[in-house]
Coordinates of C-alpha atoms and ligand atoms in Angstrom, one line a residue:
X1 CA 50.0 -5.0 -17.2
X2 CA 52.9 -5.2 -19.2
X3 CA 51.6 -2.6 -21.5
X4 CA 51.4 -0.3 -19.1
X5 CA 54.9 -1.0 -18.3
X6 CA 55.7 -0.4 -21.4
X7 CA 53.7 3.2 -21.3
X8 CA 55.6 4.0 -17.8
X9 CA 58.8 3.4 -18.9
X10 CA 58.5 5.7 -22.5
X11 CA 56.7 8.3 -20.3
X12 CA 59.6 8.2 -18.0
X13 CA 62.4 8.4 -20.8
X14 CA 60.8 11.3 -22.6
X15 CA 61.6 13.4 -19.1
X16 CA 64.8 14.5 -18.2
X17 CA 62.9 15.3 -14.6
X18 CA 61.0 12.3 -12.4
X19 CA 57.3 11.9 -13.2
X20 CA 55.0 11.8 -10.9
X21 CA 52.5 8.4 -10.8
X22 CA 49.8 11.2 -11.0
X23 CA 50.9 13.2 -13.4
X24 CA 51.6 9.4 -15.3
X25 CA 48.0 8.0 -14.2
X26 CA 46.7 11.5 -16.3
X27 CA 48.9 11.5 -19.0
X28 CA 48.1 7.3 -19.8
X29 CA 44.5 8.0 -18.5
X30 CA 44.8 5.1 -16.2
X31 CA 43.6 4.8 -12.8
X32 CA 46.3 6.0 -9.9
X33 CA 46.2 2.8 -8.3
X34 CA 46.6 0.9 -11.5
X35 CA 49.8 2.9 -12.3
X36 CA 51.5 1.6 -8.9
X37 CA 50.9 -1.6 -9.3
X38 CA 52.6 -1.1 -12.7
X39 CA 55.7 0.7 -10.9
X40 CA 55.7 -1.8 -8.4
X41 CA 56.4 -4.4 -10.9
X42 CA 59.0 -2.8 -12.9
X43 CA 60.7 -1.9 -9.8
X44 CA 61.1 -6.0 -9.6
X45 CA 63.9 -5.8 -12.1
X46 CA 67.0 -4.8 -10.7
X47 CA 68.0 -1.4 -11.8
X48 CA 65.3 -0.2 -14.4
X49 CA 63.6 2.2 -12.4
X50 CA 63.7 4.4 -9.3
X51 CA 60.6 5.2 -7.2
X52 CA 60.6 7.9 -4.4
X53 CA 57.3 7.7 -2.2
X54 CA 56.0 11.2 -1.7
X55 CA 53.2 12.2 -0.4
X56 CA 50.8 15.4 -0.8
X57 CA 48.0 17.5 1.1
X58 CA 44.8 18.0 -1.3
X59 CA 42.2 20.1 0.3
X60 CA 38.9 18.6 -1.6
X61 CA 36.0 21.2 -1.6
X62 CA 32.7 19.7 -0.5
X63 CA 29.5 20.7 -2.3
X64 CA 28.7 23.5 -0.5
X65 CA 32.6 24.6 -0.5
X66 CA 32.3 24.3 -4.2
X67 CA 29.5 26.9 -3.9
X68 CA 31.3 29.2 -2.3
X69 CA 34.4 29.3 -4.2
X70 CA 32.3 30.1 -7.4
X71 CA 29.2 32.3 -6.2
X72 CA 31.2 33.9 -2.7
X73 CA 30.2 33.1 0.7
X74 CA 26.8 33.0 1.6
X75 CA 27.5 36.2 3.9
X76 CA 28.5 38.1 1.4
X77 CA 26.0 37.0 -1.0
X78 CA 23.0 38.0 1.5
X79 CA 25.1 41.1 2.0
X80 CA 24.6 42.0 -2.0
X81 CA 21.4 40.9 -2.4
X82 CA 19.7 43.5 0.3
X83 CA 19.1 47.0 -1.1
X84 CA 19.4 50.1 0.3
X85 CA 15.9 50.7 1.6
X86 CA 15.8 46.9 2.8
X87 CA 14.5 43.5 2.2
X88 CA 12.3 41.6 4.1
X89 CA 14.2 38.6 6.3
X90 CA 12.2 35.9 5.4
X91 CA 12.5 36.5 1.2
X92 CA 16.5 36.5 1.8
X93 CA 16.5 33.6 3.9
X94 CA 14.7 31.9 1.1
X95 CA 16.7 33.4 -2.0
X96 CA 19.2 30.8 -2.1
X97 CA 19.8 27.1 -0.1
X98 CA 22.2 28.9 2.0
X99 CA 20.2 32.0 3.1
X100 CA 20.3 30.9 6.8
X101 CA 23.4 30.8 7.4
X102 CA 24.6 33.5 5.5
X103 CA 22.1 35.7 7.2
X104 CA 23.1 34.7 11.0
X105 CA 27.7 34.8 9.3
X106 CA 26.5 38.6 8.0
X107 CA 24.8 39.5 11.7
X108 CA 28.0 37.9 13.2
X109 CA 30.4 40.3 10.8
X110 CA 27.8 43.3 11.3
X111 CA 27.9 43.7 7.8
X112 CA 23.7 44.1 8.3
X113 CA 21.2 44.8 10.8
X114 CA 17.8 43.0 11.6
X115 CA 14.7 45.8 12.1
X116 CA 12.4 43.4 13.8
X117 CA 9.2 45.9 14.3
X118 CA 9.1 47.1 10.8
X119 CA 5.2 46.5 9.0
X120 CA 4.9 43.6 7.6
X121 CA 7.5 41.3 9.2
X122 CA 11.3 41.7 9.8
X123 CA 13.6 43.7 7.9
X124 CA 17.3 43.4 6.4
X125 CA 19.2 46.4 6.0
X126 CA 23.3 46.5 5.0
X127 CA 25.2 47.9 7.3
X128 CA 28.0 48.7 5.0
X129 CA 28.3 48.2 1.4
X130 CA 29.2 45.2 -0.4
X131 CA 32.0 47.0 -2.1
X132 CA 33.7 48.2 0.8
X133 CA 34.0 44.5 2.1
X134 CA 36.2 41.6 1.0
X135 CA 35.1 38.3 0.7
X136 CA 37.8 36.9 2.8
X137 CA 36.5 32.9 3.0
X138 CA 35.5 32.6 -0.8
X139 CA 39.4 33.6 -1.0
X140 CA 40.3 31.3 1.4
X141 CA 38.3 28.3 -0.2
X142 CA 39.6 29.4 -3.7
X143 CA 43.2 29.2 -2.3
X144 CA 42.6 25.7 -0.7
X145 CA 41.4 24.8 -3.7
X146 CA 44.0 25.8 -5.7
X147 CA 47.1 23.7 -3.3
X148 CA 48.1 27.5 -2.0
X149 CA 47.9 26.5 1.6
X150 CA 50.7 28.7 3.1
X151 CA 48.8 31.4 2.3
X152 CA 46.3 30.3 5.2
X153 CA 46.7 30.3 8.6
X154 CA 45.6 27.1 10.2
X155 CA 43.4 28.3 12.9
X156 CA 41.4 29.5 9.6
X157 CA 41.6 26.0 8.3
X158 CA 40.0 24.5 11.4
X159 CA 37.5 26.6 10.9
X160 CA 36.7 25.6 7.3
X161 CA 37.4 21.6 8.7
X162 CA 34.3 22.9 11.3
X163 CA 32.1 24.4 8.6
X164 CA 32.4 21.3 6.2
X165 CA 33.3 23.4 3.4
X166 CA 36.2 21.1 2.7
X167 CA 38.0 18.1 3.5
X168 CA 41.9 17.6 4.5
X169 CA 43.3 14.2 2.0
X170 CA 47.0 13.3 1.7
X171 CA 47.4 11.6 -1.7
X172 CA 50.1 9.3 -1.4
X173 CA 52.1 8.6 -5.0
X174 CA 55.5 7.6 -6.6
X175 CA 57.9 9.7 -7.9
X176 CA 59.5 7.9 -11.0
X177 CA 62.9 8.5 -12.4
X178 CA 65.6 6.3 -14.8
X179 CA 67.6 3.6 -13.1
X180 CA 71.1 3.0 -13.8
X181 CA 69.8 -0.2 -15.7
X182 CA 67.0 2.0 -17.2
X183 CA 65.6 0.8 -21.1
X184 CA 62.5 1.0 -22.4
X185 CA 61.7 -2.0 -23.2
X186 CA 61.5 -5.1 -20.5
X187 CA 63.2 -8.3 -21.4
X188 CA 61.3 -11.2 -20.0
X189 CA 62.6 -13.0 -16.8
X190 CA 63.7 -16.3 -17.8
X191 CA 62.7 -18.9 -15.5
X192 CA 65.0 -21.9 -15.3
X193 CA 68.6 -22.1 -15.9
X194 CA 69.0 -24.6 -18.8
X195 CA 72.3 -25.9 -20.0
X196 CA 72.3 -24.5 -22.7
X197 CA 72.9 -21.2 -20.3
X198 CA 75.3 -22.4 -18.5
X199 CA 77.4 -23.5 -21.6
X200 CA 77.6 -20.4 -23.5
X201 CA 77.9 -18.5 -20.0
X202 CA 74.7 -16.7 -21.3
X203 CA 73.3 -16.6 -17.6
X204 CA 75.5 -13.8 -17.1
X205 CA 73.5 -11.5 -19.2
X206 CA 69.9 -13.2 -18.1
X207 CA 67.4 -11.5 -15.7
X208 CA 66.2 -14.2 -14.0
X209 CA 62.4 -14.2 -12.5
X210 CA 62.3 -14.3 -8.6
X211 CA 61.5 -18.0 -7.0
X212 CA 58.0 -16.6 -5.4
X213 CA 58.0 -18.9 -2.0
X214 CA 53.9 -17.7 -1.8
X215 CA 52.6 -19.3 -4.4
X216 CA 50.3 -22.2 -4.2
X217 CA 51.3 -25.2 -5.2
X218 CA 49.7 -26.8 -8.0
X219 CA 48.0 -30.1 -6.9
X220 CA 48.6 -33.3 -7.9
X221 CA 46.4 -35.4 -10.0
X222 CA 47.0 -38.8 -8.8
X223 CA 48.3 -40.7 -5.7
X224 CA 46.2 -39.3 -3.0
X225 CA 46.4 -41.9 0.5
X226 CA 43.2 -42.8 2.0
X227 CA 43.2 -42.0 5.9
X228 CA 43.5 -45.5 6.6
X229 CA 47.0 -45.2 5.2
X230 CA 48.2 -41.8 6.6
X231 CA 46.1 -43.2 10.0
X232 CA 48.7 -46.0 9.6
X233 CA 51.6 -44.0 8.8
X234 CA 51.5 -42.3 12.2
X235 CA 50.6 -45.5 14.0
X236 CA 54.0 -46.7 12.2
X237 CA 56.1 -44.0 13.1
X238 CA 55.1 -44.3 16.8
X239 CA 55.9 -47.8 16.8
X240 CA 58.9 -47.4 15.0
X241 CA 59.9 -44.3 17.8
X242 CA 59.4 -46.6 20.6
X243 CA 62.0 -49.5 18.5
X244 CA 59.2 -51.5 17.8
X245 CA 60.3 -53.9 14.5
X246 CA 57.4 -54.6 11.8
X247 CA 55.9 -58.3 11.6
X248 CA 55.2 -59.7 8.2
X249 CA 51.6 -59.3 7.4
X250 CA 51.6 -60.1 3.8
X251 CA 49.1 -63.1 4.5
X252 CA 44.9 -62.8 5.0
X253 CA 45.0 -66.3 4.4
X254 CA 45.8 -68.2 7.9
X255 CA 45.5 -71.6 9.1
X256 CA 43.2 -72.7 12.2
X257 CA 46.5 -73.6 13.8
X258 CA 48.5 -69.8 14.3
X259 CA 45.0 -68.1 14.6
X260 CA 43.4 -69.8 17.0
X261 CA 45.2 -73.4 18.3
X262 CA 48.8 -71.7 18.8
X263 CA 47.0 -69.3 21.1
X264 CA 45.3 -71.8 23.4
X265 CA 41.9 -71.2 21.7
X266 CA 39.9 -74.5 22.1
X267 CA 38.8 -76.0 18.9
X268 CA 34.9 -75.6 20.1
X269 CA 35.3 -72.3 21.2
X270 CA 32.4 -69.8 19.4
X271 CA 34.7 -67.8 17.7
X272 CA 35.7 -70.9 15.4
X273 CA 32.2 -70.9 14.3
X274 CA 31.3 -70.0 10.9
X275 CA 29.1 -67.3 12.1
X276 CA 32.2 -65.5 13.2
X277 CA 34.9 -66.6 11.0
X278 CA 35.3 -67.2 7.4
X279 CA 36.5 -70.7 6.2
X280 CA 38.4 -70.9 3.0
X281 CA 37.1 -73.6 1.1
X282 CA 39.5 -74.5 -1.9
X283 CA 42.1 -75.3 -0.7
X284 CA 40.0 -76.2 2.5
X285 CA 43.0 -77.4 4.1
X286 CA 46.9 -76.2 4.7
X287 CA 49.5 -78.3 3.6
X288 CA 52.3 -76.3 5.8
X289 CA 51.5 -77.0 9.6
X290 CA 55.0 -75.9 12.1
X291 CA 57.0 -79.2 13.1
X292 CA 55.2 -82.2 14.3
X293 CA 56.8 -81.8 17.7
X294 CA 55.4 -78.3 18.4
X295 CA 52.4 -79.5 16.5
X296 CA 52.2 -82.5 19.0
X297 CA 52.9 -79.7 22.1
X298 CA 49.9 -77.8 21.4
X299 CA 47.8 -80.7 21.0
X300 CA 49.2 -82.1 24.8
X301 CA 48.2 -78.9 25.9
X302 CA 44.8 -78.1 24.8
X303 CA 43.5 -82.1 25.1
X304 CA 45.3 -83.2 28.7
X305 CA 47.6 -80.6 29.7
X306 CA 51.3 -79.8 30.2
X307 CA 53.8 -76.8 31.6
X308 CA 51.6 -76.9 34.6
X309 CA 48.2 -76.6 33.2
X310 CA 45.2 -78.6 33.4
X311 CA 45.0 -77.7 29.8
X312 CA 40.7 -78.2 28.1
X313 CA 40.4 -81.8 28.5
X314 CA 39.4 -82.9 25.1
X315 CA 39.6 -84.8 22.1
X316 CA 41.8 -83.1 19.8
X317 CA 41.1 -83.2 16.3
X318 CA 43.9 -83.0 14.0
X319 CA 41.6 -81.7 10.2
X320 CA 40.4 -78.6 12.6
X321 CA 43.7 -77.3 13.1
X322 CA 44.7 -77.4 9.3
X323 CA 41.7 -75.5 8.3
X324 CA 42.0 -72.5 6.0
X325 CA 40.3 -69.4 7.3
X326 CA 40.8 -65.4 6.5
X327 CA 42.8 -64.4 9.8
X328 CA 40.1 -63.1 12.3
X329 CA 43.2 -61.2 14.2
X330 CA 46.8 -60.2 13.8
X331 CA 47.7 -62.2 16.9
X332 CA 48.0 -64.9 14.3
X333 CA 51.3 -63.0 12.8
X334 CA 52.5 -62.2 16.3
X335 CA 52.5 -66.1 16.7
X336 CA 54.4 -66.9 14.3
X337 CA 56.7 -64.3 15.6
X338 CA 57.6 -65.3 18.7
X339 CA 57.9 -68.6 17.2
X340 CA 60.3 -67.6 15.3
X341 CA 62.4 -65.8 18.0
X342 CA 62.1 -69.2 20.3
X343 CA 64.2 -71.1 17.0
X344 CA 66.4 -69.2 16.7
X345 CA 67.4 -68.6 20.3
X346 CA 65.5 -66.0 22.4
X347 CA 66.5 -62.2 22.7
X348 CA 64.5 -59.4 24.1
X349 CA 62.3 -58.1 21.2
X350 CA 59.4 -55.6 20.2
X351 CA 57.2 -56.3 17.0
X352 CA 54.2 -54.4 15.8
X353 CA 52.1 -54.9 12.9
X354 CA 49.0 -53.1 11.2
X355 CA 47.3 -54.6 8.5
X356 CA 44.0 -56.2 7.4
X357 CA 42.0 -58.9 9.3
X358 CA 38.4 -60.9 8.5
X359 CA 35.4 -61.8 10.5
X360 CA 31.9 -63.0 9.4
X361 CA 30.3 -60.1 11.5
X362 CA 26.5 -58.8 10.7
X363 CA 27.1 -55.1 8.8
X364 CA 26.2 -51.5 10.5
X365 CA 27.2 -48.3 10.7
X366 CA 30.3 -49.0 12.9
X367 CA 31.4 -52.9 11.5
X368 CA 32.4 -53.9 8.5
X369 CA 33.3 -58.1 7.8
X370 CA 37.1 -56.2 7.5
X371 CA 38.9 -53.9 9.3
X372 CA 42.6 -53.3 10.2
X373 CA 44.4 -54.3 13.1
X374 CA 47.1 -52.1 15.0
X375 CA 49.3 -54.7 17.6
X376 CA 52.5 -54.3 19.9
X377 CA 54.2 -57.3 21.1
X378 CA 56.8 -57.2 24.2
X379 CA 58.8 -60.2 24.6
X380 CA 61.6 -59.8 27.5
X381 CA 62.5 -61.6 30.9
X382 CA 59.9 -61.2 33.6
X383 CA 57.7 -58.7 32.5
X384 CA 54.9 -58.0 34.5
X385 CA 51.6 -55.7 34.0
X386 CA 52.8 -52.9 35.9
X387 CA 55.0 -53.3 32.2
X388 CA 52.2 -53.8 29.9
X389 CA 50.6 -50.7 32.2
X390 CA 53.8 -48.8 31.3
X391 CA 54.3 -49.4 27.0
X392 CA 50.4 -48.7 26.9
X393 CA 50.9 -45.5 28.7
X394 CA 54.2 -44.6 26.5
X395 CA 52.1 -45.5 23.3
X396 CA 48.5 -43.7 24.2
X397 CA 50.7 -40.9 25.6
X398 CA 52.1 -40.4 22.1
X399 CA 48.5 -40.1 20.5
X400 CA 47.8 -37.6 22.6
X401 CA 45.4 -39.8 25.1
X402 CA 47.1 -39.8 28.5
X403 CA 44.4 -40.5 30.8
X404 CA 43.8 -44.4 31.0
X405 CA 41.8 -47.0 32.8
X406 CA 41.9 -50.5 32.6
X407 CA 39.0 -53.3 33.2
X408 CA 39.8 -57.3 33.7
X409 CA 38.9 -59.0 30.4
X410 CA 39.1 -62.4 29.0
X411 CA 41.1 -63.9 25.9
X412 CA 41.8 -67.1 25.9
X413 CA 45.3 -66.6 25.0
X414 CA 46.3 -63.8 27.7
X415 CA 45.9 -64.0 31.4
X416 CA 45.4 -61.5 32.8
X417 CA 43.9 -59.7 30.2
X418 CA 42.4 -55.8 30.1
X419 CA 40.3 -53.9 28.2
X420 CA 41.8 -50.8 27.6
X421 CA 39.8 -47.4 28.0
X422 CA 40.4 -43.7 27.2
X423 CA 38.9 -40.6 28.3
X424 CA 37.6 -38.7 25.6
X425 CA 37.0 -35.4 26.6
X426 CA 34.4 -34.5 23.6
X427 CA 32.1 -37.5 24.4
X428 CA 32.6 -36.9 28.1
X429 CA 32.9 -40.7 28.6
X430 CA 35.3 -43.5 28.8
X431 CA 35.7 -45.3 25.6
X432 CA 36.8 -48.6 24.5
X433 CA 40.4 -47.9 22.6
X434 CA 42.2 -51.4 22.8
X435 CA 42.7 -54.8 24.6
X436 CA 45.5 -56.3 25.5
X437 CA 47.1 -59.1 27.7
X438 CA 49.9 -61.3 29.1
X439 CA 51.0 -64.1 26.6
X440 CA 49.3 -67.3 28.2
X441 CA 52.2 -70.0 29.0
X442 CA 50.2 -72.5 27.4
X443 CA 50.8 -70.4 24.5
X444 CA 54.7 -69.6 24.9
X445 CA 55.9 -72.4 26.3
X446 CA 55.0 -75.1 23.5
X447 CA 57.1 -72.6 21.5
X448 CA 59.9 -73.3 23.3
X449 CA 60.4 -70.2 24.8
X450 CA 62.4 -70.0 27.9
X451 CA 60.1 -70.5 30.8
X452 CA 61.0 -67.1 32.9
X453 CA 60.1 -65.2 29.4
X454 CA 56.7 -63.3 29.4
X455 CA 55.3 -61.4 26.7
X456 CA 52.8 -58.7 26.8
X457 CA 50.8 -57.4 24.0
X458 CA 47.7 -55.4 22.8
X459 CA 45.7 -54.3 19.9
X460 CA 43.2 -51.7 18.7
X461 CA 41.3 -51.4 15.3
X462 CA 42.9 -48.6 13.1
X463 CA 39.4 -47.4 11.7
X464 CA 38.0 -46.4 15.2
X465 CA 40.9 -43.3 16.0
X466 CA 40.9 -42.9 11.7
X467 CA 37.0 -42.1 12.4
X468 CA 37.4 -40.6 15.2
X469 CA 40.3 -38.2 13.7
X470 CA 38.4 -37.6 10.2
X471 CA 34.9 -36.9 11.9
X472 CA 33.7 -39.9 10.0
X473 CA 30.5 -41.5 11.6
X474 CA 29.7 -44.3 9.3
X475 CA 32.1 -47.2 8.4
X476 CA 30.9 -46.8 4.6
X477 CA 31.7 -43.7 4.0
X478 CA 35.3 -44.7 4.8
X479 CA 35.9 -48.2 3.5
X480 CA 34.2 -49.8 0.3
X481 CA 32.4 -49.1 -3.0
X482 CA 30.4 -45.8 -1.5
X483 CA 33.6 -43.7 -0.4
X484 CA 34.0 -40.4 -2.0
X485 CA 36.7 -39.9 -4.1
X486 CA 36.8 -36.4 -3.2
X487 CA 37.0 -37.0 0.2
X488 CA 39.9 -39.1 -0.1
X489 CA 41.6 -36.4 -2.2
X490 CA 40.8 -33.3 -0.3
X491 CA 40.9 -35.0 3.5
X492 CA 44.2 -33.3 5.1
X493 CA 47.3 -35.3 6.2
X494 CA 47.4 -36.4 9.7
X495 CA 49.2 -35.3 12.5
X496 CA 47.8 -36.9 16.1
X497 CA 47.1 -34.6 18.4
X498 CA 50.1 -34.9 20.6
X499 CA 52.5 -35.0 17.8
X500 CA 50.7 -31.2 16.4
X501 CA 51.9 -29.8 20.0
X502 CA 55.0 -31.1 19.7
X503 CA 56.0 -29.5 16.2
X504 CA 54.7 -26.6 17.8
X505 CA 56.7 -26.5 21.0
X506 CA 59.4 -26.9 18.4
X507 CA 58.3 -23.9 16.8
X508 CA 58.4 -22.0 20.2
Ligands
LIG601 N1 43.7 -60.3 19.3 C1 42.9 -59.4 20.1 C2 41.7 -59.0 19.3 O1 41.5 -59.4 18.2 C3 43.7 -58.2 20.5 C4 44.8 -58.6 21.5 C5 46.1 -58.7 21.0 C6 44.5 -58.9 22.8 C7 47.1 -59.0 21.9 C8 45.5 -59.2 23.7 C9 46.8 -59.3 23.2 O2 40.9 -58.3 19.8

C-alpha cells in the first residue's frame, strides 16, 4: 500500500495537469479500486495531495452491440447479403445468429420486400441498394462506444437501452493534483510525542498519525473477574446507592455463639447438626466469646427466659456455644454488627455484606457445600414490615424485578419472617429470590439495644441471579475445579437489567 503511494505521488509530479485515478490505475496497472484506496490514504496527510471526485458516463456495448459496431447492423447486413434476383427467406434468416431480427428491422425500414408465393418457399428481394443506405445504428453504437454521446439524441439512446445493444455506467473516479504540502516521498506518522520532541521543539516539524477512536482494543491477558465478582460488584453498588455501609466479612471461621446462639437459635435445633454444618475441629473450640454478661443474657434467654419471652426452656450448655464451625450464614457478621452499634451507643444504621458462607449440604446441579451470601440490615426506631416491605421493593426495584410477593416463613431469629418471591417473566412463575425478617427481641435486646429499636433484614444467595444472568444451569460450571477458563475470560461485564435502561434513558 505504501508503494503504491509511492507510485501515485511520482505519477502525479511528473504532470503539470491532474491525473485521473483511471488513467493512474492504467499507467501502474493496478486495479481502479486499489488506486483509491491508495489516494484515500495519502489524502490522510495534511496537504500532500488534492483529490476532486468526478464522475463519467461510459456506454459499455453488450455482445451483440459489439457485433454491430464491427460487422453493421443486422438490417443492413440482411440488406447486403440478398442479391438482385432474390434469396430465399429462410437461408437469410439462417446466415448469421441475428438474421431474425435483421430481417423483420429491414421490413420495418422497407429497405426489402417479402414475395411470399414464389416456388419453392418465400423470397427476399432489396428494395433499394445497400449503397444508397447508411448504416445509421452501427454509427450510433460506434459513437457510444467511442464516449461521443452529444452526437446522439437521447430518444435514439433509449432505443439502443431497449434493444440491449448497450448499457448506460457512470464510473466514478479521483481527479489527482499536487497539494501545497506536496513531496514525493511520505514521511512516516510518528505516533507518540516523546520528550525528546518536546525538548528540541521537533514536534513542530512532525506529522503526527491520527488517534483512530475505531479500533479494537487489544485484550488483556490477565485479570479477568469471574461473574461472581462483577455479580457482586453490582450488588455492591446498589447497596452502596441506597447508603448501605459494608460489614466485615473477612472471617469463614465463626463460633456456635454469633451464628447460631446470638440469634436465638436453640442449641438442639437441626441446623446445628453435623449433617448441616461443618465443625472445625482443631482448634475445636474459641477462645474469644463477647463479655460474660451478654454471654450470661443469651443464656437467660434461650434456657428460662427474659425481655418478655418464655425463652426454650432448657439446659444450656456452655462447650456448645464455643464451638468452631464454618459460618453457615452471614447473619453471623450482621450480629456482630449490631452488637457493635449497641456499645457504642445506638444510631440509625444500614450494613450490607456479600461474601462466602459453608454448609454440609448433599451436592447437585443447583448446591454446592459453599455459596455466597448477599444481606441488608436496617436498624432504626420503630420499623415495621410495611418498612422491610418498602427497602425490599427499593432494592429488587433496582435489579430490575419490581413485581413482589411475599409468604410467612420461619427463622428462628426473625418474627415475622417472609420468604421473598419474584415474578420471572421467562419461567412464567413465581420464584424463590430471598428471605428476610424482623430481628427477634430475644436477639436485640441481650445486645443492649434500646428496646423501641427494631431491625429488619434479608438475604439472597448471589449464585442464583449470577446463574440466572449468565444463563448458567449447573453450579459446576460456575464455581470449582470444572469451570472454563474461557468462559470466565470471554463472559461480558454485567449491567442488571434495570440499570441497562437506565444508561439508556440517559442516552435519550
Ligand atoms: N440468614 C438467612 C439465611 O441464611 C437469611 C436471612 C437474613 C433471613 C436476614 C432473615 C433475615 O437464609
Amino acid at each position: 500500500m505504501a508503494e503504491l503511494g509511492q507510485d501515485i505521488l511520482e505519477a502525479v509530479a511528473k504532470h503539470e495537469q491532474p491525473v485521473s485515478s483511471l488513467q493512474l490505475a492504467e499507467k501502474l496497472h493496478q486495479d481502479h479500486q486499489k488506486i483509491i484506496g491508495a489516494i484515500k490514504s495519502l489524502q490522510g496527510i495534511p496537504g500532500l495531495i488534492e483529490a476532486e471526485p468526478e464522475s463519467r458516463t461510459l456506454w459499455v456495448l453488450t455482445p451483440e452491440g459489439k457485433e454491430i459496431a464491427t460487422k453493421g447492423s443486422h438490417e443492413y447486413r440482411v440488406l447486403q447479403m440478398v442479391p438482385a434476383e432474390g434469396q430465399k427467406l429462410d437461408e437469410i434468416k439462417k446466415s448469421f445468429q441475428y438474421g431474425q431480427i435483421g430481417v423483420n428491422k429491414a421490413l420495418e425500414q422497407q429497405w426489402i420486400e417479402i414475395d411470399k408465393k414464389a416456388t419453392g418457399g418465400p423470397i427476399i428481394r432489396a428494395k433499394k441498394p445497400a449503397s444508397d443506405i447508411k448504416d445509421e445504428v452501427r454509427e450510433i453504437i460506434q459513437k457510444l462506444e467511442a464516449g461521443d454521446f452529444l452526437g446522439v439524441p437521447d430518444p435514439v439512446k433509449a432505443d439502443v437501452k431497449k434493444r440491449k445493444l448497450a448499457q448506460e455506467q457512470i464510473l466514478k473516479s479521483l481527479l489527482v493534483s499536487k497539494g501545497p504540502n506536496f513531496a514525493t516521498s511520505i514521511s512516516k506518522a510518528e505516533t507518540d510525542l516523546t520528550v525528546d520532541m518536546l525538548a528540541k521543539n521537533a514536534w513542530k516539524e512532525k506529522r503526527f498519525k491520527e488517534y483512530n477512536f475505531d479500533a479494537l482494543g487489544v485484550p488483556p491477558s490477565a485479570g479477568y473477574f469471574h461473574p461472581l465478582l462483577k455479580v457482586r460488584t453490582e450488588f455492591r453498588q446498589i447497596f452502596l446507592e441506597m447508603g448501605f455501609e459494608e460489614m466485615p466479612t473477612n472471617n469463614f471461621v465463626e463460633n456456635s455463639f454469633w451464628n447460631f446462639d446470638a440469634l436465638f437459635v436453640p442449641q438442639q435445633h437441626p441446623a446445628r447438626d453435623v449433617q448441616d454444618t461443618f465443625f472445625v475441629s482443631d482448634p475445636k473450640e474459641t477462645i474469644r466469646l463477647p463479655s460474660q454478661r451478654y454471654v450470661d443474657l443469651v443464656k437467660q434467654v434461650h434456657s428460662q427466659g427474659a425481655f418478655n419471652s418464655a425463652g426454650y426452656n432448657y439446659e444450656w450448655d456452655d462447650t456448645e456455644t464455643k464451638r468452631n464451625i464454618l459460618r453457615t450464614h452471614t447473619t453471623a457478621v450482621s450480629a456482630r454488627m449490631l452488637r457493635r452499634l449497641a456499645l457504642k451507643g445506638f444510631k440509625p444504621a444500614k450494613y450490607f455484606s456479600i461474601d462466602r458462607v459453608f454448609r454440609n449440604e448433599n451436592l447437585d446441579a443447583t448446591h454446592l457445600a459453599e455459596f455466597h451470601q448477599i444481606e441488608g440490615v436496617v436498624a432504626d426506631y420503630d420499623l415495621s414490615l410495611g418498612h422491610l416491605k418498602g427497602v425490599l421493593s427499593e432494592f429488587f426495584k433496582k435489579l430490575g424485578i419490581t413485581q413482589l410477593r411475599f409468604k410467612p416463613a420461619y427463622n428462628p431469629y426473625t418474627e415475622p419472617s417472609m420468604e421473598i418471591f419474584s415474578y420471572h417473566a421467562g419461567l412464567a412463575k413465581w420464584v424463590e429470590v430471598g428471605n428476610s425478617g424482623v430481628f427477634r427481641p430475644e436477639m436485640l435486646l441481650p445486645m443492649g439495644l434500646p428496646e423501641n429499636v427494631s431491625v429488619i433484614a434479608w438475604g439472597l444467595s448471589l449464585e442464583r441471579p449470577t446463574m440466572i444472568k449468565y444463563g448458567i444451569d449447573n453450579i459446576r460450571d460456575l464455581v470449582g475445579h470444572k469451570v472454563d477458563l474461557q468462559m470466565v475470560q470471554s463472559n461480558p461485564v454485567c449491567i442488571l437489567d434495570d440499570r441497562t435502561e437506565k444508561m439508556e434513558d440517559k442516552k435519550k
